[in-house]
Short mmCIF file of C-alpha atoms in Angstrom, two decimals:
data_model
loop_
_atom_site.label_atom_id
_atom_site.label_comp_id
_atom_site.label_asym_id
_atom_site.label_seq_id
_atom_site.Cartn_x
_atom_site.Cartn_y
_atom_site.Cartn_z
CA MET A 2 -48.31 81.82 33.01
CA ARG A 3 -51.30 79.40 34.00
CA GLN A 4 -53.56 81.37 31.03
CA ARG A 5 -50.40 81.29 29.31
CA LEU A 6 -50.44 77.36 29.37
CA LYS A 7 -53.98 76.70 28.50
CA LYS A 8 -53.32 78.92 25.81
CA TRP A 9 -50.47 76.58 24.31
CA GLY A 10 -52.58 72.81 25.44
CA CYS A 11 -55.58 74.33 23.00
CA TYR A 12 -53.17 75.42 20.16
CA THR A 13 -50.88 72.10 20.90
CA ILE A 14 -55.29 69.83 19.82
CA ILE A 15 -55.62 72.41 17.04
CA ILE A 16 -52.90 70.61 15.62
CA VAL A 17 -53.08 67.31 15.86
CA LEU A 18 -57.07 67.95 15.50
CA LEU A 19 -56.97 69.82 12.41
CA PRO A 20 -55.37 66.85 9.75
CA TYR A 21 -58.41 64.72 10.76
CA VAL A 22 -60.90 67.84 10.78
CA VAL A 23 -59.50 69.12 7.40
CA THR A 24 -60.44 64.63 5.82
CA VAL A 25 -64.01 64.78 7.20
CA PHE A 26 -64.79 68.54 5.37
CA LEU A 27 -62.99 67.31 2.43
CA ASN A 28 -64.89 63.37 2.25
CA GLY A 29 -66.88 63.34 5.32
CA PRO A 30 -67.05 61.38 8.48
CA GLY A 31 -68.10 57.63 6.58
CA ILE A 32 -64.40 57.86 5.17
CA GLU A 33 -64.27 55.36 8.15
CA ALA A 34 -66.51 53.22 7.84
CA SER A 35 -64.87 50.64 5.04
CA SER A 36 -61.19 51.12 7.36
CA HIS A 37 -59.19 47.99 7.98
CA VAL A 38 -63.07 46.25 7.04
CA ASP A 39 -60.50 43.85 5.23
CA GLN A 40 -59.30 42.28 8.50
CA THR A 41 -62.81 41.17 10.05
CA CYS A 42 -62.34 37.39 10.90
CA VAL A 43 -63.74 35.08 8.99
CA LYS A 44 -64.42 30.52 9.16
CA VAL A 45 -62.84 29.62 6.13
CA ARG A 46 -62.30 25.38 5.68
CA ILE A 47 -58.98 24.96 4.87
CA SER A 48 -58.97 21.44 2.16
CA THR A 49 -55.93 18.70 2.54
CA GLU A 50 -54.56 20.71 -0.74
CA ASP A 51 -53.10 22.58 2.02
CA GLU A 52 -50.63 19.59 3.59
CA GLU A 53 -51.18 21.73 6.78
CA GLU A 54 -55.15 20.96 8.43
CA THR A 55 -58.53 19.79 7.67
CA GLY A 56 -62.28 22.01 8.49
CA ILE A 57 -62.84 25.23 9.47
CA VAL A 58 -60.28 27.83 10.72
CA ARG A 59 -60.83 31.46 11.49
CA MET A 60 -58.66 34.32 9.31
CA PRO A 61 -59.03 37.84 9.24
CA ILE A 62 -60.19 38.49 5.21
CA ALA A 63 -57.54 40.17 3.89
CA GLU A 64 -54.97 36.84 4.95
CA TYR A 65 -57.56 34.57 2.78
CA CYS A 66 -57.99 36.75 0.13
CA ILE A 67 -53.77 37.31 -0.37
CA GLY A 68 -54.30 33.86 -0.64
CA VAL A 69 -57.42 33.36 -3.08
CA LEU A 70 -54.81 35.87 -4.88
CA ALA A 71 -51.31 33.90 -4.50
CA ARG A 72 -52.82 31.19 -5.67
CA GLU A 73 -54.93 32.12 -8.64
CA ILE A 74 -52.79 34.71 -10.40
CA PRO A 75 -49.10 34.51 -11.01
CA ALA A 76 -46.93 37.11 -8.41
CA ASP A 77 -44.79 38.24 -11.59
CA TYR A 78 -47.98 40.58 -13.08
CA GLU A 79 -47.75 43.79 -13.17
CA LYS A 80 -49.34 45.50 -10.16
CA GLU A 81 -52.63 47.06 -11.95
CA ALA A 82 -53.04 43.86 -13.23
CA LEU A 83 -53.12 42.24 -9.49
CA LYS A 84 -55.37 45.23 -8.60
CA ALA A 85 -58.52 44.60 -10.42
CA GLN A 86 -58.12 40.92 -9.69
CA ALA A 87 -57.24 41.78 -5.66
CA ILE A 88 -60.84 43.09 -6.19
CA LEU A 89 -62.88 40.92 -7.90
CA VAL A 90 -61.69 38.68 -5.34
CA ARG A 91 -62.64 40.72 -2.47
CA THR A 92 -66.31 41.45 -4.57
CA ASP A 93 -67.03 37.91 -4.54
CA VAL A 94 -66.11 36.85 -0.51
CA TYR A 95 -68.11 39.67 0.81
CA LYS A 96 -70.91 38.62 -2.01
CA LYS A 97 -70.88 35.31 -0.41
CA ILE A 98 -71.26 37.02 3.04
CA LYS A 99 -74.34 39.46 2.47
CA GLU A 100 -76.04 35.76 0.57
CA SER A 101 -75.60 33.69 3.35
CA GLY A 102 -75.03 35.75 6.36
CA SER A 103 -72.87 35.35 9.68
CA ASN A 104 -72.64 31.64 9.03
CA THR A 105 -70.64 32.20 6.05
CA ILE A 106 -67.86 29.71 5.93
CA LEU A 107 -65.97 30.68 2.99
CA GLU A 108 -64.93 27.50 0.73
CA GLY A 109 -62.58 28.83 -2.42
CA PRO A 110 -59.36 27.20 -2.94
CA PHE A 111 -56.88 29.06 -1.83
CA TRP A 112 -52.55 29.48 -0.42
CA THR A 113 -51.70 28.77 3.21
CA GLN A 114 -48.85 31.07 3.79
CA LYS A 115 -46.55 27.26 3.81
CA LYS A 116 -47.87 26.78 0.10
CA MET A 117 -46.67 30.00 -0.82
CA GLU A 118 -43.56 29.40 0.23
CA GLN A 119 -43.44 26.24 -1.52
CA ALA A 120 -44.56 27.27 -4.41
CA TRP A 121 -41.91 30.64 -4.40
CA GLY A 122 -39.37 29.26 -2.72
CA ILE A 123 -36.45 32.39 -1.95
CA GLN A 124 -38.65 35.09 -4.54
CA TYR A 125 -41.75 34.46 -0.83
CA SER A 126 -41.16 37.43 0.94
CA LYS A 127 -41.37 39.19 -2.24
CA ASN A 128 -44.12 37.78 -3.36
CA TYR A 129 -45.68 38.35 -0.40
CA HIS A 130 -45.29 41.96 0.36
CA LYS A 131 -46.16 42.45 -2.97
CA LEU A 132 -49.49 41.04 -2.99
CA GLU A 133 -49.90 42.58 0.38
CA GLN A 134 -49.48 45.74 -0.71
CA ILE A 135 -51.65 45.44 -3.50
CA TRP A 136 -54.83 44.72 -1.16
CA GLU A 137 -53.95 47.47 0.89
CA GLU A 138 -53.74 49.76 -2.14
CA THR A 139 -57.22 48.55 -2.58
CA GLU A 140 -58.77 48.00 0.77
CA GLY A 141 -62.33 48.83 0.97
CA GLN A 142 -63.26 47.97 -3.14
CA VAL A 143 -65.96 46.45 -4.42
CA LEU A 144 -67.39 46.34 -7.96
CA MET A 145 -70.72 47.49 -7.76
CA TYR A 146 -74.11 47.09 -10.03
CA ASN A 147 -77.17 48.35 -9.94
CA GLU A 148 -75.93 49.14 -6.09
CA GLU A 149 -75.67 45.59 -5.48
CA LEU A 150 -72.39 43.38 -5.40
CA ALA A 151 -71.71 42.56 -8.99
CA TYR A 152 -70.39 38.69 -10.01
CA THR A 153 -66.92 38.62 -10.77
CA PRO A 154 -66.00 36.10 -12.75
CA PHE A 155 -62.58 35.61 -14.40
CA PHE A 156 -59.78 32.80 -15.73
CA ARG A 157 -56.37 33.41 -17.05
CA LEU A 158 -56.34 32.66 -20.45
CA SER A 159 -59.15 33.76 -23.39
CA ASN A 160 -59.33 31.76 -27.44
CA GLY A 161 -59.37 35.35 -28.33
CA CYS A 162 -62.78 36.89 -26.58
CA THR A 163 -64.80 36.43 -23.24
CA ARG A 164 -68.54 35.15 -23.65
CA ASP A 165 -71.53 36.78 -23.42
CA GLY A 166 -72.27 35.71 -20.07
CA ALA A 167 -76.33 34.85 -21.43
CA GLU A 168 -75.61 32.52 -23.31
CA ALA A 169 -72.97 30.84 -21.08
CA LEU A 170 -74.95 31.16 -17.96
CA GLY A 171 -77.75 31.37 -19.70
CA SER A 172 -79.70 33.86 -17.69
CA GLU A 173 -80.03 37.76 -18.67
CA ALA A 174 -79.00 38.97 -14.70
CA TYR A 175 -75.04 39.82 -15.60
CA PRO A 176 -75.50 42.34 -18.26
CA TYR A 177 -71.74 43.94 -17.89
CA LEU A 178 -70.31 39.94 -18.61
CA LYS A 179 -70.51 40.79 -22.44
CA ILE A 180 -67.92 39.62 -25.36
CA VAL A 181 -65.31 41.40 -25.12
CA ASP A 182 -61.47 41.29 -27.12
CA CYS A 183 -58.81 40.13 -26.47
CA GLN A 184 -55.98 39.37 -28.99
CA ALA A 185 -53.15 39.87 -26.77
CA ASP A 186 -54.64 36.24 -25.49
CA ILE A 187 -53.78 34.48 -29.41
CA GLU A 188 -50.20 35.32 -28.59
CA SER A 189 -49.43 33.72 -25.58
CA GLU A 190 -47.97 30.35 -25.91
CA GLU A 191 -50.03 28.43 -24.18
CA GLN A 192 -52.81 29.27 -26.04
CA ILE A 193 -52.86 26.24 -27.95
CA GLN A 194 -52.55 22.82 -26.31
CA THR A 195 -53.20 19.03 -27.05
CA LEU A 196 -54.26 16.10 -25.38
CA VAL A 197 -54.59 12.26 -26.94
CA THR A 198 -56.78 10.12 -25.15
CA ASP A 199 -58.61 6.45 -25.87
CA ASP A 200 -61.48 6.81 -28.30
CA MET A 201 -64.89 7.39 -27.14
CA ASP A 202 -67.89 8.14 -29.21
CA ALA A 203 -68.87 11.67 -28.31
CA GLU A 204 -68.24 15.10 -30.85
CA VAL A 205 -69.32 18.51 -30.20
CA THR A 206 -72.90 19.08 -30.56
CA ALA A 207 -72.91 23.28 -29.88
CA VAL A 208 -70.69 25.80 -29.36
CA ASP A 209 -71.66 29.70 -28.45
CA SER A 210 -70.80 33.01 -30.35
CA ALA A 211 -67.78 33.52 -28.79
CA GLY A 212 -66.37 29.61 -30.00
CA TYR A 213 -66.83 27.59 -26.30
CA VAL A 214 -68.24 24.74 -26.29
CA THR A 215 -71.96 24.44 -24.37
CA ASN A 216 -72.82 21.04 -25.77
CA VAL A 217 -71.24 17.75 -26.15
CA ARG A 218 -73.17 13.99 -26.70
CA VAL A 219 -71.25 11.31 -25.11
CA GLY A 220 -72.78 8.21 -26.15
CA GLN A 221 -76.59 8.56 -24.95
CA GLU A 222 -75.85 10.97 -23.39
CA ASN A 223 -75.78 15.01 -23.51
CA ILE A 224 -73.44 16.43 -20.72
CA SER A 225 -72.45 20.29 -20.66
CA GLY A 226 -69.25 22.15 -21.82
CA GLU A 227 -68.08 22.77 -19.17
CA GLU A 228 -68.84 19.06 -17.75
CA PHE A 229 -66.88 17.77 -20.29
CA ARG A 230 -63.79 19.69 -19.07
CA LYS A 231 -63.93 19.13 -15.54
CA ASN A 232 -63.78 15.63 -16.55
CA TYR A 233 -60.83 15.70 -18.79
CA HIS A 234 -59.43 18.07 -17.41
CA LEU A 235 -59.13 20.42 -20.10
CA GLN A 236 -57.30 23.15 -20.14
CA SER A 237 -60.31 24.88 -21.34
CA GLY A 238 -63.94 25.38 -22.19
CA CYS A 239 -62.89 25.63 -26.33
CA PHE A 240 -61.87 22.92 -27.45
CA THR A 241 -62.34 20.57 -30.80
CA LEU A 242 -62.56 16.35 -30.74
CA GLN A 243 -60.99 14.89 -33.93
CA ARG A 244 -60.28 10.74 -33.95
CA TYR A 245 -56.92 10.05 -34.73
CA ASN A 246 -54.82 7.04 -35.77
CA GLY A 247 -57.64 5.41 -33.05
CA LYS A 248 -57.54 7.56 -30.79
CA MET A 249 -58.71 11.41 -29.62
CA ARG A 250 -56.81 14.40 -29.71
CA ILE A 251 -58.69 16.99 -28.03
CA THR A 252 -57.19 19.73 -29.28
CA THR A 253 -58.14 23.12 -26.23
CA ARG A 254 -57.10 27.35 -26.76
CA GLY A 255 -56.51 29.48 -23.42
CA ILE A 256 -57.19 28.44 -20.37
CA GLY A 257 -60.21 28.36 -18.08
CA HIS A 258 -63.93 29.30 -19.05
CA GLY A 259 -64.06 32.41 -21.10
CA ILE A 260 -66.77 34.82 -18.45
CA GLY A 261 -65.44 38.12 -17.32
CA MET A 262 -61.63 39.48 -16.98
CA SER A 263 -58.98 37.43 -18.88
CA GLN A 264 -56.04 37.55 -16.86
CA TYR A 265 -53.40 37.29 -19.81
CA SER A 266 -55.31 40.37 -21.57
CA ALA A 267 -55.54 42.77 -18.26
CA ASN A 268 -51.65 42.42 -17.32
CA GLN A 269 -51.23 43.04 -20.64
CA MET A 270 -53.05 46.00 -20.76
CA ALA A 271 -51.21 46.96 -17.54
CA GLU A 272 -48.12 46.82 -19.12
CA SER A 273 -49.60 48.80 -22.17
CA GLY A 274 -50.34 51.65 -18.70
CA LYS A 275 -54.19 50.97 -18.36
CA LYS A 276 -54.46 51.49 -14.56
CA TYR A 277 -57.28 49.57 -12.21
CA GLN A 278 -59.96 51.16 -12.99
CA GLU A 279 -60.29 50.65 -16.68
CA ILE A 280 -59.37 46.89 -16.87
CA LEU A 281 -62.74 46.42 -14.74
CA ASN A 282 -64.37 48.84 -17.01
CA TYR A 283 -63.60 47.00 -20.53
CA PHE A 284 -64.12 43.34 -18.48
CA PHE A 285 -67.25 44.34 -16.62
CA GLU A 286 -68.69 47.57 -18.71
CA GLY A 287 -71.24 49.40 -17.22
CA THR A 288 -70.11 48.80 -13.17
CA GLU A 289 -68.75 50.80 -10.60
CA ILE A 290 -65.64 50.08 -8.25
CA LYS A 291 -66.77 51.24 -4.60
CA GLU A 292 -66.82 51.07 -0.76
CA VAL A 293 -67.81 48.15 0.67
CA ALA A 294 -70.07 49.02 3.43
CA GLU A 295 -69.63 46.92 6.49
CA ILE A 296 -71.11 44.04 5.86
CA LEU A 297 -69.66 41.95 8.47
CA LEU A 298 -69.93 39.16 9.53
CA GLU A 299 -69.99 37.96 13.70
CA ALA A 300 -67.69 33.90 13.87
CA GLU A 301 -68.75 32.20 16.76
#
C-alpha cells in the first residue's frame, strides 16, 4: 500500500512539473529572466501638472509607462499601433536606466490614474484596461540596434514623411532613423494649422530634406527650428512664416518634431492589418525586438 502511494506521489509530481520541463526544453531556462521585469520599482518625479503632489516617488515601471502611454497616444488607436508605442516607451525607459544607473529618476511627463480619470471620464476603466493589456502582451520587449538599446523618438503626425536622423539630430549614430513615406498623414484633418501673431523680424533660412525647419533668423539671432517651435508653441517643426496685414501668419504641417514613428501612420498601418513588428521595422529599419535583460535598478 505504501509503495502504491509513493508511485502515485511520483506521478503527481511529474504531471505538475511536465509543463515547466517542456517550456524549459523548448525555450531554455533564460525565459524567466524577463518575467515580471516591468514590475520593478523606479524613482519618478511627479510634476505640478498632475495636480496631486510634487517630488520624487517610487512606482513600478509598468505603472509609470502606462501613464506615459495614456498621455502620449490616443487610447482608441488600434492595438497593434499601441503595442508599437509601448515598445518605444519601454525602450526609452530602460535606456535611461542603463545610462544613469541606480540613481535614475524618470522625469518624462505622464498621467497618473487621477489624470486618466479626468481625461477619459466614463471611458476610464475601458481605456486603462486596454493599455494595461497592451503593456502585458509586450512585456519585456525592447528595440535594439547592434546589441544596444535604440533611440526611439515618436510624434503624432508628419508632414507626409519622417525626417532623416542625421540631418535632424546632427549625428550619424542613428542610421535606422531614415526618411519614410507617411502619405496617410496628409489626409488627417489636423495636417495644416495656422497661427496669427504679432509681426516680427523673422524668416526661415534653412530646412532639411523632409521640409522641416532647421534654422530661423530672428532679428540678429539664428535659432534652430525646434527652438522657434517651442518658443511659439507651434504644433509642428514644419512651418512657414508669412507677413499678412501687419501680422505674422505661421502655418504648420503635421504635429511634432517629425523624427521616428508617426503615431497617425502607425495607426493607419494597424487598421490595414499590419502587426506591431512590421510597424516598428518600417519606422526603425534595421532594429530588432528583443527581451530586455535585467538592467533594473534598486531605488533607495
